[in-house]
Every structure is written in structure tokens, then in C-alpha cells.
PDB file of C-alpha atoms and ligand atoms in Angstrom:
ATOM      1  CA  MET A   1      13.433  30.447  -2.179  1.00 95.00           C
ATOM      2  CA  GLN A   2      13.997  26.717  -2.572  1.00 98.00           C
ATOM      3  CA  LYS A   3      11.913  25.639  -5.802  1.00 98.00           C
ATOM      4  CA  VAL A   4      10.053  22.753  -5.226  1.00 99.00           C
ATOM      5  CA  LEU A   5       7.343  20.761  -7.713  1.00 98.00           C
ATOM      6  CA  ILE A   6       5.012  18.605  -6.220  1.00 98.00           C
ATOM      7  CA  THR A   7       3.432  16.044  -8.606  1.00 98.00           C
ATOM      8  CA  ARG A   8      -0.287  16.151  -7.930  1.00 98.00           C
ATOM      9  CA  ARG A   9      -3.100  18.092  -5.550  1.00 98.00           C
ATOM     10  CA  TRP A  10      -2.504  17.824  -2.063  1.00 98.00           C
ATOM     11  CA  PRO A  11      -4.784  18.599   0.609  1.00 98.00           C
ATOM     12  CA  ALA A  12      -4.934  22.346   0.840  1.00 98.00           C
ATOM     13  CA  ALA A  13      -3.880  23.107   4.421  1.00 97.00           C
ATOM     14  CA  VAL A  14      -0.297  21.500   3.104  1.00 98.00           C
ATOM     15  CA  GLU A  15      -0.307  23.102  -0.036  1.00 98.00           C
ATOM     16  CA  GLN A  16      -0.616  26.060   1.456  1.00 98.00           C
ATOM     17  CA  ALA A  17       1.963  25.606   4.089  1.00 98.00           C
ATOM     18  CA  LEU A  18       4.613  24.351   1.533  1.00 98.00           C
ATOM     19  CA  ALA A  19       3.759  27.609  -0.767  1.00 98.00           C
ATOM     20  CA  GLU A  20       4.758  29.796   2.345  1.00 98.00           C
ATOM     21  CA  ARG A  21       8.168  28.404   2.916  1.00 98.00           C
ATOM     22  CA  TYR A  22       8.946  27.399  -1.040  1.00 98.00           C
ATOM     23  CA  ASP A  23       8.798  28.540  -4.501  1.00 98.00           C
ATOM     24  CA  LEU A  24       6.006  25.687  -5.115  1.00 98.00           C
ATOM     25  CA  THR A  25       4.835  24.576  -8.433  1.00 98.00           C
ATOM     26  CA  ILE A  26       2.097  21.926  -8.139  1.00 98.00           C
ATOM     27  CA  ARG A  27       1.180  19.572 -11.048  1.00 97.00           C
ATOM     28  CA  ASP A  28      -1.754  17.501 -11.687  1.00 93.00           C
ATOM     29  CA  ALA A  29      -1.040  15.088 -14.603  1.00 92.00           C
ATOM     30  CA  PRO A  30       2.075  12.624 -15.196  1.00 93.00           C
ATOM     31  CA  LEU A  31       5.092  13.263 -16.389  1.00 97.00           C
ATOM     32  CA  THR A  32       6.884  12.404 -19.569  1.00 98.00           C
ATOM     33  CA  GLU A  33      10.520  10.892 -19.622  1.00 98.00           C
ATOM     34  CA  THR A  34      11.360  14.140 -21.242  1.00 98.00           C
ATOM     35  CA  GLN A  35       9.620  16.282 -18.522  1.00 98.00           C
ATOM     36  CA  TRP A  36      10.962  14.414 -15.599  1.00 98.00           C
ATOM     37  CA  HIS A  37      14.399  15.549 -17.086  1.00 98.00           C
ATOM     38  CA  GLU A  38      13.540  19.174 -17.417  1.00 98.00           C
ATOM     39  CA  ALA A  39      12.082  18.880 -13.996  1.00 98.00           C
ATOM     40  CA  LEU A  40      15.175  17.664 -12.430  1.00 98.00           C
ATOM     41  CA  GLN A  41      16.979  20.423 -13.862  1.00 98.00           C
ATOM     42  CA  GLN A  42      14.804  22.748 -12.851  1.00 98.00           C
ATOM     43  CA  TYR A  43      13.640  22.044  -9.283  1.00 98.00           C
ATOM     44  CA  ASP A  44      15.764  21.821  -5.800  1.00 98.00           C
ATOM     45  CA  ALA A  45      13.331  19.105  -4.748  1.00 99.00           C
ATOM     46  CA  ILE A  46      10.431  17.111  -6.633  1.00 99.00           C
ATOM     47  CA  CYS A  47       7.671  15.190  -4.045  1.00 98.00           C
ATOM     48  CA  PRO A  48       6.597  12.340  -6.167  1.00 98.00           C
ATOM     49  CA  CYS A  49       4.073   9.906  -5.330  1.00 98.00           C
ATOM     50  CA  VAL A  50       3.371   6.134  -5.941  1.00 97.00           C
ATOM     51  CA  ILE A  51       1.950   6.604  -9.509  1.00 96.00           C
ATOM     52  CA  ASP A  52       5.209   8.556 -10.736  1.00 98.00           C
ATOM     53  CA  ARG A  53       7.672   5.821 -12.527  1.00 96.00           C
ATOM     54  CA  LEU A  54      11.005   7.231 -11.467  1.00 98.00           C
ATOM     55  CA  ASN A  55      12.820   4.527 -12.888  1.00 98.00           C
ATOM     56  CA  ALA A  56      16.842   4.987 -14.451  1.00 98.00           C
ATOM     57  CA  GLU A  57      15.442   6.208 -17.553  1.00 98.00           C
ATOM     58  CA  ALA A  58      13.641   9.080 -16.065  1.00 98.00           C
ATOM     59  CA  LEU A  59      16.211   9.884 -13.529  1.00 98.00           C
ATOM     60  CA  ALA A  60      18.833   9.680 -16.513  1.00 98.00           C
ATOM     61  CA  VAL A  61      20.192  13.738 -16.066  1.00 98.00           C
ATOM     62  CA  GLU A  62      23.962  14.308 -15.769  1.00 95.00           C
ATOM     63  CA  ARG A  63      23.810  17.167 -12.823  1.00 96.00           C
ATOM     64  CA  PRO A  64      20.522  17.281 -11.580  1.00 98.00           C
ATOM     65  CA  ARG A  65      19.541  20.460  -9.618  1.00 98.00           C
ATOM     66  CA  THR A  66      17.343  18.249  -7.548  1.00 98.00           C
ATOM     67  CA  LYS A  67      18.797  17.308  -4.584  1.00 98.00           C
ATOM     68  CA  LEU A  68      15.943  15.273  -2.805  1.00 98.00           C
ATOM     69  CA  LEU A  69      13.076  13.133  -3.738  1.00 99.00           C
ATOM     70  CA  ALA A  70      10.749  13.762  -1.349  1.00 99.00           C
ATOM     71  CA  ASN A  71       8.109  11.020  -1.501  1.00 98.00           C
ATOM     72  CA  TYR A  72       4.694  11.666  -0.392  1.00 98.00           C
ATOM     73  CA  GLY A  73       3.719   7.635   0.802  1.00 98.00           C
ATOM     74  CA  VAL A  74       5.939   5.294   3.023  1.00 98.00           C
ATOM     75  CA  GLY A  75       6.413   2.929  -0.416  1.00 97.00           C
ATOM     76  CA  TYR A  76       9.192   4.114  -2.552  1.00 97.00           C
ATOM     77  CA  ASN A  77       9.340   0.997  -5.029  1.00 96.00           C
ATOM     78  CA  HIS A  78       8.481   3.162  -7.884  1.00 97.00           C
ATOM     79  CA  ILE A  79      11.676   5.020  -7.628  1.00 98.00           C
ATOM     80  CA  ASP A  80      14.839   3.508  -8.678  1.00 98.00           C
ATOM     81  CA  LEU A  81      16.990   4.042  -5.576  1.00 98.00           C
ATOM     82  CA  VAL A  82      20.328   3.052  -7.061  1.00 98.00           C
ATOM     83  CA  ALA A  83      19.771   5.486  -9.829  1.00 98.00           C
ATOM     84  CA  ALA A  84      18.709   8.248  -7.631  1.00 98.00           C
ATOM     85  CA  ALA A  85      21.745   7.556  -5.382  1.00 98.00           C
ATOM     86  CA  ALA A  86      24.179   7.668  -8.306  1.00 98.00           C
ATOM     87  CA  ARG A  87      23.063  11.124  -9.290  1.00 98.00           C
ATOM     88  CA  GLY A  88      23.427  12.237  -5.970  1.00 98.00           C
ATOM     89  CA  ILE A  89      19.679  12.695  -5.229  1.00 98.00           C
ATOM     90  CA  SER A  90      18.507  11.269  -1.698  1.00 98.00           C
ATOM     91  CA  VAL A  91      15.188  10.134  -1.125  1.00 98.00           C
ATOM     92  CA  SER A  92      13.000  10.500   1.663  1.00 99.00           C
ATOM     93  CA  ASN A  93       9.435   8.958   2.163  1.00 98.00           C
ATOM     94  CA  THR A  94       6.459   9.418   4.968  1.00 98.00           C
ATOM     95  CA  PRO A  95       6.618   6.452   7.260  1.00 98.00           C
ATOM     96  CA  ASP A  96       4.324   6.197  10.774  1.00 98.00           C
ATOM     97  CA  VAL A  97       1.658   8.499   9.709  1.00 98.00           C
ATOM     98  CA  LEU A  98      -0.192   6.498   7.401  1.00 98.00           C
ATOM     99  CA  THR A  99       0.302   3.182   9.653  1.00 98.00           C
ATOM    100  CA  HIS A 100      -3.447   3.071  11.274  1.00 98.00           C
ATOM    101  CA  ALA A 101      -5.067   3.991   8.360  1.00 98.00           C
ATOM    102  CA  THR A 102      -3.612   1.737   6.016  1.00 98.00           C
ATOM    103  CA  ALA A 103      -4.203  -1.157   8.475  1.00 99.00           C
ATOM    104  CA  ASP A 104      -8.032   0.180   8.925  1.00 99.00           C
ATOM    105  CA  LEU A 105      -8.475  -0.525   5.172  1.00 99.00           C
ATOM    106  CA  ALA A 106      -6.930  -3.903   5.618  1.00 99.00           C
ATOM    107  CA  MET A 107      -9.586  -4.554   8.317  1.00 99.00           C
ATOM    108  CA  THR A 108     -12.443  -3.143   5.966  1.00 99.00           C
ATOM    109  CA  LEU A 109     -11.611  -5.637   3.532  1.00 99.00           C
ATOM    110  CA  LEU A 110     -10.948  -8.364   5.641  1.00 99.00           C
ATOM    111  CA  LEU A 111     -14.893  -7.704   6.746  1.00 98.00           C
ATOM    112  CA  MET A 112     -16.324  -6.888   3.687  1.00 98.00           C
ATOM    113  CA  LEU A 113     -14.780 -10.325   2.407  1.00 98.00           C
ATOM    114  CA  ALA A 114     -15.962 -12.279   5.383  1.00 98.00           C
ATOM    115  CA  ARG A 115     -19.282 -10.907   5.302  1.00 98.00           C
ATOM    116  CA  ARG A 116     -19.974 -10.672   1.748  1.00 98.00           C
ATOM    117  CA  ALA A 117     -20.884  -6.611   2.215  1.00 98.00           C
ATOM    118  CA  GLY A 118     -19.831  -6.201  -1.706  1.00 98.00           C
ATOM    119  CA  GLU A 119     -22.255  -9.066  -2.737  1.00 98.00           C
ATOM    120  CA  GLY A 120     -24.682  -7.695  -0.433  1.00 98.00           C
ATOM    121  CA  GLU A 121     -24.876  -4.094  -1.414  1.00 98.00           C
ATOM    122  CA  ARG A 122     -24.576  -4.692  -5.138  1.00 98.00           C
ATOM    123  CA  GLN A 123     -27.782  -7.077  -4.686  1.00 98.00           C
ATOM    124  CA  LEU A 124     -30.055  -4.317  -3.119  1.00 98.00           C
ATOM    125  CA  ARG A 125     -28.718  -1.526  -5.161  1.00 98.00           C
ATOM    126  CA  GLN A 126     -29.778  -4.227  -8.425  1.00 98.00           C
ATOM    127  CA  GLY A 127     -33.292  -4.252  -6.824  1.00 98.00           C
ATOM    128  CA  GLN A 128     -32.566  -8.068  -5.715  1.00 98.00           C
ATOM    129  CA  TRP A 129     -33.338  -8.227  -2.328  1.00 98.00           C
ATOM    130  CA  HIS A 130     -36.410  -9.682  -1.822  1.00 98.00           C
ATOM    131  CA  GLY A 131     -36.280  -9.862   2.078  1.00 98.00           C
ATOM    132  CA  TRP A 132     -34.713 -11.864   4.619  1.00 98.00           C
ATOM    133  CA  PHE A 133     -34.069 -15.409   4.794  1.00 98.00           C
ATOM    134  CA  PRO A 134     -32.148 -17.712   6.723  1.00 98.00           C
ATOM    135  CA  THR A 135     -29.583 -18.799   3.981  1.00 98.00           C
ATOM    136  CA  HIS A 136     -29.193 -15.317   2.660  1.00 98.00           C
ATOM    137  CA  LEU A 137     -25.355 -14.588   2.075  1.00 98.00           C
ATOM    138  CA  MET A 138     -24.194 -16.450   4.627  1.00 98.00           C
ATOM    139  CA  GLY A 139     -20.324 -15.469   5.542  1.00 98.00           C
ATOM    140  CA  THR A 140     -17.472 -16.173   7.609  1.00 98.00           C
ATOM    141  CA  GLU A 141     -17.185 -15.658  11.088  1.00 98.00           C
ATOM    142  CA  VAL A 142     -14.306 -13.354  11.972  1.00 98.00           C
ATOM    143  CA  THR A 143     -14.315 -13.267  15.750  1.00 98.00           C
ATOM    144  CA  GLY A 144     -11.554 -16.316  16.827  1.00 98.00           C
ATOM    145  CA  ALA A 145     -10.425 -17.026  13.233  1.00 99.00           C
ATOM    146  CA  THR A 146      -6.947 -17.149  12.441  1.00 99.00           C
ATOM    147  CA  LEU A 147      -5.270 -14.115  10.860  1.00 99.00           C
ATOM    148  CA  GLY A 148      -1.900 -14.698   8.875  1.00 99.00           C
ATOM    149  CA  ILE A 149       0.332 -11.351   8.712  1.00 98.00           C
ATOM    150  CA  VAL A 150       2.810 -11.570   6.183  1.00 99.00           C
ATOM    151  CA  GLY A 151       5.459  -8.508   6.725  1.00 98.00           C
ATOM    152  CA  MET A 152       5.555  -7.540  10.410  1.00 98.00           C
ATOM    153  CA  GLY A 153       6.422  -4.026  10.232  1.00 97.00           C
ATOM    154  CA  ARG A 154       4.207  -1.032  11.466  1.00 97.00           C
ATOM    155  CA  ILE A 155       1.452  -1.629   9.340  1.00 98.00           C
ATOM    156  CA  GLY A 156       1.290  -5.454   9.914  1.00 98.00           C
ATOM    157  CA  LEU A 157       1.774  -4.807  13.499  1.00 98.00           C
ATOM    158  CA  ALA A 158      -1.360  -2.747  13.499  1.00 98.00           C
ATOM    159  CA  MET A 159      -3.437  -4.549  11.509  1.00 98.00           C
ATOM    160  CA  ALA A 160      -2.471  -7.737  13.906  1.00 98.00           C
ATOM    161  CA  LYS A 161      -3.493  -5.623  17.351  1.00 98.00           C
ATOM    162  CA  LYS A 162      -6.798  -4.446  15.338  1.00 98.00           C
ATOM    163  CA  ALA A 163      -7.589  -7.968  14.824  1.00 98.00           C
ATOM    164  CA  HIS A 164      -6.647  -9.708  18.050  1.00 98.00           C
ATOM    165  CA  ASP A 165      -7.660  -6.816  20.400  1.00 98.00           C
ATOM    166  CA  GLY A 166     -10.902  -5.952  18.455  1.00 98.00           C
ATOM    167  CA  PHE A 167     -11.998  -9.482  16.656  1.00 98.00           C
ATOM    168  CA  GLY A 168      -9.958 -12.243  19.073  1.00 98.00           C
ATOM    169  CA  MET A 169      -8.283 -13.482  16.140  1.00 98.00           C
ATOM    170  CA  LYS A 170      -5.632 -15.871  16.725  1.00 98.00           C
ATOM    171  CA  ILE A 171      -2.248 -13.980  14.978  1.00 98.00           C
ATOM    172  CA  LEU A 172       0.807 -16.012  12.862  1.00 98.00           C
ATOM    173  CA  TYR A 173       3.056 -13.786  11.343  1.00 98.00           C
ATOM    174  CA  HIS A 174       5.817 -14.060   8.704  1.00 98.00           C
ATOM    175  CA  ASN A 175       9.022 -11.987   8.347  1.00 98.00           C
ATOM    176  CA  ARG A 176      12.740 -11.845   7.744  1.00 96.00           C
ATOM    177  CA  LYS A 177      13.017 -12.293  11.314  1.00 96.00           C
ATOM    178  CA  PRO A 178      10.942 -12.923  14.333  1.00 97.00           C
ATOM    179  CA  VAL A 179       9.441  -9.496  15.863  1.00 96.00           C
ATOM    180  CA  ASP A 180      10.859  -8.727  19.248  1.00 90.00           C
ATOM    181  CA  ASP A 181       7.904  -6.225  20.633  1.00 88.00           C
ATOM    182  CA  ALA A 182       6.000  -6.193  23.749  1.00 94.00           C
ATOM    183  CA  THR A 183       3.031  -6.092  21.538  1.00 92.00           C
ATOM    184  CA  VAL A 184       3.608  -9.114  19.767  1.00 95.00           C
ATOM    185  CA  VAL A 185       4.271 -10.968  22.630  1.00 94.00           C
ATOM    186  CA  ALA A 186       1.270  -9.877  24.608  1.00 96.00           C
ATOM    187  CA  MET A 187      -0.774 -10.973  21.069  1.00 97.00           C
ATOM    188  CA  GLN A 188       0.933 -14.668  21.568  1.00 97.00           C
ATOM    189  CA  ALA A 189       1.479 -13.681  17.869  1.00 98.00           C
ATOM    190  CA  GLU A 190       3.063 -17.314  16.532  1.00 98.00           C
ATOM    191  CA  TYR A 191       6.013 -16.656  14.227  1.00 98.00           C
ATOM    192  CA  CYS A 192       6.489 -18.711  10.901  1.00 98.00           C
ATOM    193  CA  ALA A 193       9.724 -19.038   9.659  1.00 98.00           C
ATOM    194  CA  ASP A 194       8.395 -20.052   6.209  1.00 97.00           C
ATOM    195  CA  LEU A 195       5.375 -18.643   4.454  1.00 98.00           C
ATOM    196  CA  PRO A 196       4.178 -22.073   3.413  1.00 98.00           C
ATOM    197  CA  SER A 197       3.375 -23.133   7.141  1.00 98.00           C
ATOM    198  CA  LEU A 198       1.583 -19.657   7.677  1.00 98.00           C
ATOM    199  CA  LEU A 199      -0.525 -20.240   4.611  1.00 98.00           C
ATOM    200  CA  ARG A 200      -1.543 -23.489   5.656  1.00 98.00           C
ATOM    201  CA  ARG A 201      -2.943 -22.439   8.729  1.00 98.00           C
ATOM    202  CA  ALA A 202      -4.237 -18.961   8.014  1.00 99.00           C
ATOM    203  CA  ASP A 203      -7.942 -18.488   7.320  1.00 99.00           C
ATOM    204  CA  PHE A 204      -7.264 -14.856   6.386  1.00 99.00           C
ATOM    205  CA  VAL A 205      -3.674 -13.584   4.798  1.00 99.00           C
ATOM    206  CA  SER A 206      -3.005  -9.655   4.975  1.00 99.00           C
ATOM    207  CA  LEU A 207       0.037  -8.442   3.135  1.00 99.00           C
ATOM    208  CA  HIS A 208       2.141  -5.896   4.181  1.00 98.00           C
ATOM    209  CA  CYS A 209       5.772  -6.523   2.716  1.00 98.00           C
ATOM    210  CA  PRO A 210       7.411  -3.968   0.692  1.00 97.00           C
ATOM    211  CA  GLY A 211       6.852  -4.242  -3.224  1.00 96.00           C
ATOM    212  CA  GLY A 212       9.518  -4.445  -5.749  1.00 95.00           C
ATOM    213  CA  LYS A 213      11.899  -7.100  -7.056  1.00 94.00           C
ATOM    214  CA  GLN A 214      12.465  -8.913  -3.599  1.00 95.00           C
ATOM    215  CA  ASN A 215       8.638  -9.625  -3.120  1.00 98.00           C
ATOM    216  CA  ARG A 216       7.458  -9.582  -6.742  1.00 98.00           C
ATOM    217  CA  HIS A 217       4.880 -12.672  -6.770  1.00 98.00           C
ATOM    218  CA  LEU A 218       5.348 -13.789  -3.672  1.00 98.00           C
ATOM    219  CA  ILE A 219       1.869 -15.131  -3.653  1.00 98.00           C
ATOM    220  CA  GLY A 220       1.662 -16.512  -7.210  1.00 98.00           C
ATOM    221  CA  ARG A 221       0.816 -20.100  -8.199  1.00 98.00           C
ATOM    222  CA  ALA A 222       2.505 -22.138  -5.272  1.00 98.00           C
ATOM    223  CA  ALA A 223       1.708 -19.959  -2.481  1.00 98.00           C
ATOM    224  CA  LEU A 224      -2.122 -19.870  -3.273  1.00 98.00           C
ATOM    225  CA  ALA A 225      -2.023 -23.511  -3.542  1.00 98.00           C
ATOM    226  CA  ASP A 226      -0.523 -23.654  -0.003  1.00 98.00           C
ATOM    227  CA  MET A 227      -3.734 -21.432   1.071  1.00 98.00           C
ATOM    228  CA  GLN A 228      -6.729 -23.243   2.569  1.00 98.00           C
ATOM    229  CA  PRO A 229      -9.706 -23.383   0.236  1.00 98.00           C
ATOM    230  CA  HIS A 230     -11.880 -21.443   2.724  1.00 98.00           C
ATOM    231  CA  ALA A 231      -9.256 -18.436   3.174  1.00 99.00           C
ATOM    232  CA  PHE A 232      -9.065 -15.130   2.044  1.00 99.00           C
ATOM    233  CA  LEU A 233      -6.443 -13.022   0.934  1.00 99.00           C
ATOM    234  CA  ILE A 234      -6.162  -9.245   1.369  1.00 99.00           C
ATOM    235  CA  ASN A 235      -3.765  -7.017  -0.377  1.00 99.00           C
ATOM    236  CA  THR A 236      -2.951  -3.286   0.817  1.00 98.00           C
ATOM    237  CA  ALA A 237       1.071  -3.472   0.380  1.00 98.00           C
ATOM    238  CA  ARG A 238       1.878  -3.553  -3.505  1.00 98.00           C
ATOM    239  CA  GLY A 239       0.470  -4.798  -6.438  1.00 98.00           C
ATOM    240  CA  ASP A 240       3.148  -6.405  -7.748  1.00 98.00           C
ATOM    241  CA  VAL A 241       3.493  -8.787  -4.375  1.00 98.00           C
ATOM    242  CA  VAL A 242       0.482 -10.800  -6.048  1.00 98.00           C
ATOM    243  CA  ASP A 243       0.450 -12.587  -9.176  1.00 98.00           C
ATOM    244  CA  GLU A 244      -3.013 -11.287 -10.380  1.00 98.00           C
ATOM    245  CA  GLN A 245      -3.223 -13.694 -12.999  1.00 98.00           C
ATOM    246  CA  ALA A 246      -2.529 -16.649 -10.774  1.00 98.00           C
ATOM    247  CA  LEU A 247      -4.833 -15.362  -8.045  1.00 98.00           C
ATOM    248  CA  VAL A 248      -7.775 -15.154 -10.827  1.00 98.00           C
ATOM    249  CA  GLU A 249      -6.963 -18.648 -11.587  1.00 98.00           C
ATOM    250  CA  ALA A 250      -6.975 -20.027  -8.179  1.00 98.00           C
ATOM    251  CA  LEU A 251      -9.970 -18.190  -7.131  1.00 98.00           C
ATOM    252  CA  ARG A 252     -11.929 -19.933 -10.122  1.00 98.00           C
ATOM    253  CA  GLU A 253     -10.608 -23.207  -9.291  1.00 97.00           C
ATOM    254  CA  GLY A 254     -11.602 -22.843  -5.827  1.00 97.00           C
ATOM    255  CA  LYS A 255      -8.446 -22.576  -3.964  1.00 98.00           C
ATOM    256  CA  LEU A 256      -9.251 -19.922  -1.888  1.00 98.00           C
ATOM    257  CA  ALA A 257     -12.288 -18.366  -0.958  1.00 98.00           C
ATOM    258  CA  GLY A 258     -11.676 -14.657  -1.664  1.00 98.00           C
ATOM    259  CA  ALA A 259      -9.706 -11.920  -2.108  1.00 99.00           C
ATOM    260  CA  GLY A 260      -9.575  -8.124  -1.205  1.00 99.00           C
ATOM    261  CA  LEU A 261      -7.523  -5.561  -2.820  1.00 99.00           C
ATOM    262  CA  ASP A 262      -6.590  -2.048  -2.585  1.00 98.00           C
ATOM    263  CA  VAL A 263      -3.306  -2.571  -4.950  1.00 98.00           C
ATOM    264  CA  TYR A 264      -2.838  -3.862  -8.149  1.00 98.00           C
ATOM    265  CA  GLU A 265       0.050  -4.772 -10.863  1.00 97.00           C
ATOM    266  CA  ASN A 266      -0.520  -2.459 -13.401  1.00 96.00           C
ATOM    267  CA  GLU A 267      -2.471   0.317 -11.620  1.00 97.00           C
ATOM    268  CA  PRO A 268      -4.792   1.716 -12.346  1.00 96.00           C
ATOM    269  CA  ALA A 269      -5.601  -1.148 -14.457  1.00 97.00           C
ATOM    270  CA  VAL A 270      -7.470  -4.160 -13.187  1.00 97.00           C
ATOM    271  CA  THR A 271      -6.929  -7.669 -14.383  1.00 97.00           C
ATOM    272  CA  PRO A 272     -10.861  -7.835 -16.055  1.00 97.00           C
ATOM    273  CA  SER A 273     -11.232 -11.050 -14.968  1.00 97.00           C
ATOM    274  CA  LEU A 274     -10.927  -9.888 -11.382  1.00 98.00           C
ATOM    275  CA  LEU A 275     -13.914  -7.516 -12.127  1.00 97.00           C
ATOM    276  CA  ALA A 276     -16.269 -10.579 -13.064  1.00 96.00           C
ATOM    277  CA  LEU A 277     -15.861 -12.401  -9.696  1.00 97.00           C
ATOM    278  CA  ASP A 278     -18.274 -12.104  -6.878  1.00 96.00           C
ATOM    279  CA  ASN A 279     -16.182 -13.272  -4.388  1.00 97.00           C
ATOM    280  CA  VAL A 280     -13.271 -10.515  -4.711  1.00 98.00           C
ATOM    281  CA  VAL A 281     -13.355  -7.121  -2.964  1.00 98.00           C
ATOM    282  CA  LEU A 282     -11.940  -4.089  -5.206  1.00 98.00           C
ATOM    283  CA  LEU A 283     -10.895  -0.616  -3.720  1.00 98.00           C
ATOM    284  CA  PRO A 284      -8.511   1.850  -5.947  1.00 98.00           C
ATOM    285  CA  HIS A 285      -5.535   2.231  -3.673  1.00 98.00           C
ATOM    286  CA  LEU A 286      -7.492   3.930  -0.842  1.00 98.00           C
ATOM    287  CA  GLY A 287      -5.161   2.488   1.941  1.00 98.00           C
ATOM    288  CA  SER A 288      -3.848   6.163   3.515  1.00 98.00           C
ATOM    289  CA  ALA A 289      -6.936   8.122   2.080  1.00 98.00           C
ATOM    290  CA  THR A 290      -8.259   9.875   5.365  1.00 98.00           C
ATOM    291  CA  THR A 291      -8.054  13.588   5.300  1.00 98.00           C
ATOM    292  CA  ALA A 292      -6.098  13.363   8.593  1.00 98.00           C
ATOM    293  CA  THR A 293      -3.628  11.104   7.104  1.00 98.00           C
ATOM    294  CA  ARG A 294      -3.321  12.644   3.934  1.00 98.00           C
ATOM    295  CA  THR A 295      -2.615  15.972   5.708  1.00 98.00           C
ATOM    296  CA  ALA A 296      -0.069  14.179   7.853  1.00 98.00           C
ATOM    297  CA  MET A 297       1.773  12.476   5.091  1.00 98.00           C
ATOM    298  CA  GLY A 298       2.139  16.399   3.312  1.00 98.00           C
ATOM    299  CA  LEU A 299       3.282  17.540   6.592  1.00 98.00           C
ATOM    300  CA  ARG A 300       5.963  14.954   6.770  1.00 98.00           C
ATOM    301  CA  VAL A 301       7.184  15.634   3.937  1.00 99.00           C
ATOM    302  CA  LEU A 302       7.364  19.301   4.885  1.00 98.00           C
ATOM    303  CA  ARG A 303       9.473  18.127   7.816  1.00 98.00           C
ATOM    304  CA  ASN A 304      11.960  16.350   5.277  1.00 98.00           C
ATOM    305  CA  LEU A 305      12.324  19.245   3.064  1.00 98.00           C
ATOM    306  CA  ASP A 306      12.988  21.567   6.236  1.00 98.00           C
ATOM    307  CA  ALA A 307      15.662  19.590   7.309  1.00 98.00           C
ATOM    308  CA  PHE A 308      17.440  18.964   3.978  1.00 98.00           C
ATOM    309  CA  PHE A 309      17.621  22.320   3.106  1.00 98.00           C
ATOM    310  CA  THR A 310      18.601  23.921   6.516  1.00 98.00           C
ATOM    311  CA  GLY A 311      20.984  21.372   6.408  1.00 98.00           C
ATOM    312  CA  ARG A 312      19.805  18.952   9.080  1.00 98.00           C
ATOM    313  CA  PRO A 313      20.114  15.206   8.941  1.00 98.00           C
ATOM    314  CA  LEU A 314      16.649  13.948   6.560  1.00 98.00           C
ATOM    315  CA  PRO A 315      14.562  12.620   9.262  1.00 98.00           C
ATOM    316  CA  ASP A 316      13.124   9.713   7.031  1.00 98.00           C
ATOM    317  CA  ARG A 317      16.051   9.252   4.709  1.00 98.00           C
ATOM    318  CA  VAL A 318      15.496   6.052   2.178  1.00 98.00           C
ATOM    319  CA  VAL A 319      18.939   6.861   0.697  1.00 97.00           C
TER     320      VAL A 319
HETATM  321  C1  DGY B   1       2.189   4.451   0.544  1.00 53.24           C
HETATM  322  O1  DGY B   1       2.214   5.584   1.322  1.00 53.24           O
HETATM  323  O2  DGY B   1       2.966   3.824   0.045  1.00 53.24           O
HETATM  324  C2  DGY B   1       0.737   4.401  -0.040  1.00 53.24           C
HETATM  325  O3  DGY B   1       0.382   3.344  -0.776  1.00 53.24           O
HETATM  326  C3  DGY B   1       0.256   5.823  -1.080  1.00 53.24           C
HETATM  327  O4  DGY B   1       1.456   6.089  -1.688  1.00 53.24           O
END
């Protein structure tokens, strides 16, 4: 039986399915660099997740026993792919299964921002709601507004479709290239080859591009200055796509109306000044957090493990 390590607790049903097929070890604490080295000598496959920093140092083991890092999650910017490939370690991820849960959470943030739901709830809980009045917490109309999608992959597309079909929103999108997809055509989504032309027109901007070097601080001072003062920014992608310090400054200076964040530059740390802003909605990286999705992610990992150890092609190969 192959030895497999999962680095955190998973939904019980998938832990059980894994344990039936593999010699399974479950950890529930971060690994130090030395512990990564030991684990890479000890297990045939390791299933990390977004909070595990598998950088070149952590992967620096001469002849690792581990031949597969089967990531529990779609994003893999926490794994140094070059270092993994150099050690002969394959990497897989879990696309598709978390598309709708993540897009639903982006829509949750969009609605919470527009309708000032966080502010209202805080007010009520603090005993500061003294009854209905016509100018109380007036928000922004979502129906018919313009949504700019940055990164029209699976999740971006799902978000666009929910916003368009459910809320009659006009869709703009920025991507490396136009998406030639029947859904995009049916929505009459407009391609913006350059990011500023999207930022200058969108009432809501939702980020769905990968994290890592290529998109680090894509939304920095210049991009934030391009946004409309009444516009909102939503990030369910990766924290490093947004320069958090520049975001705080832009929010204070009124360059945009608010921000909804599910991901942060230095998770789980959150830039303290964000906490003090009322026009910000902050969630603790909940994008894929439904029971059905977290179970499906585990089963997707299992599918990759099974294929790998029976000599079949990895269904979700990253490297
Ligand atoms: C993902 O799948 O990338 C989520 O952010 C959780 O890791």
C-alpha cells in the first residue's frame, strides 16, 4: 500500500475513502522545513493545500520518495513547480469541482458590498438600529450594473453567467485572449484587451486570475486609480494579486467605493487598517467552503492518486 500524507483534516467521507485505498497519515498542523524534508523521504504522495508553502527550500531533498504532490485545491501558486519538476515530483490540482462554490462566494461579496450588508448587520448586533427611515444605509443597485471580470477562466465565466443571467449585469472581461465560448457570446460579454479600459468602465470588478509572480500586484496603485470612485473590487482569487497597502490608501482617498476580500497577501494575517474600514467586507478564504465542494475536491485528489499509482495519465496534471 502506498503511503499518503494529507496535511490537514478533510471531510470525513473522503478521509475514509482515502484510508480504504492507501496507508494514510493525517496531520493537522503546519510542517516546518525539516518536517517537509522528512515527509518527502517518507511518503509516496503528499496532498498539501493552499496554506502549505512548498517553496524550493521545502522541496530541497536529493532523492525524494514522494513522486506526487496531489494538491487539495485548484490554485497552486504555493508550490514551486520548477523545484518540484527538478526533483521528479509531479503535481496535480482539483479544477472544475469548486467553480460554482467560488463564483457564488464572489457574488456574495458583490451583493454584501452593494447592499451594505456587513455594515447593517454590525449596526443591528451592536444595538444601533433604531427603526426604518428612508435614507438608512442606502446602497448600490446591482441589477443592470456593469461587472468587469479579470481572468475569464472557469470561475470567471461562472461568475459572469450568474451576474448576467441572474442580475442582468453587463459583462466586460479582461483575459490574455478573447474567449471563444458560446456562453460568452450569448452574454454579449465585451473583451477588454487592456486592463485599464475595463477598470475605467466597470461598476464592480471581480478578480479570477491565478496568483503568483505573473499577476503579483496586478491591482496596485495605478490600477486602483483607474477605477471609478463608485466602483467596488472583489477578490476571491489570490491575495497577492492586490497590493493591500495601495488598496487601503485608495479606499481612504475615495478612489473606489469599497472592496470585498476572501483572500489576503499574507494569510491568515490581514492588513490591520482594512479592519477599520466600514466599506470593506472581509471573509476568511471561504471560496470553496461548502460540504459538497470540499468533499468533491477530496474525491478529485483521490482520482489523481489512483490514476498515478496505477500508471494511468494524471487527470489534473499541473507538472
Ligand atoms: C483553491 O482551490 O485554490 C482554493 O483557494 C483553496 O485552496
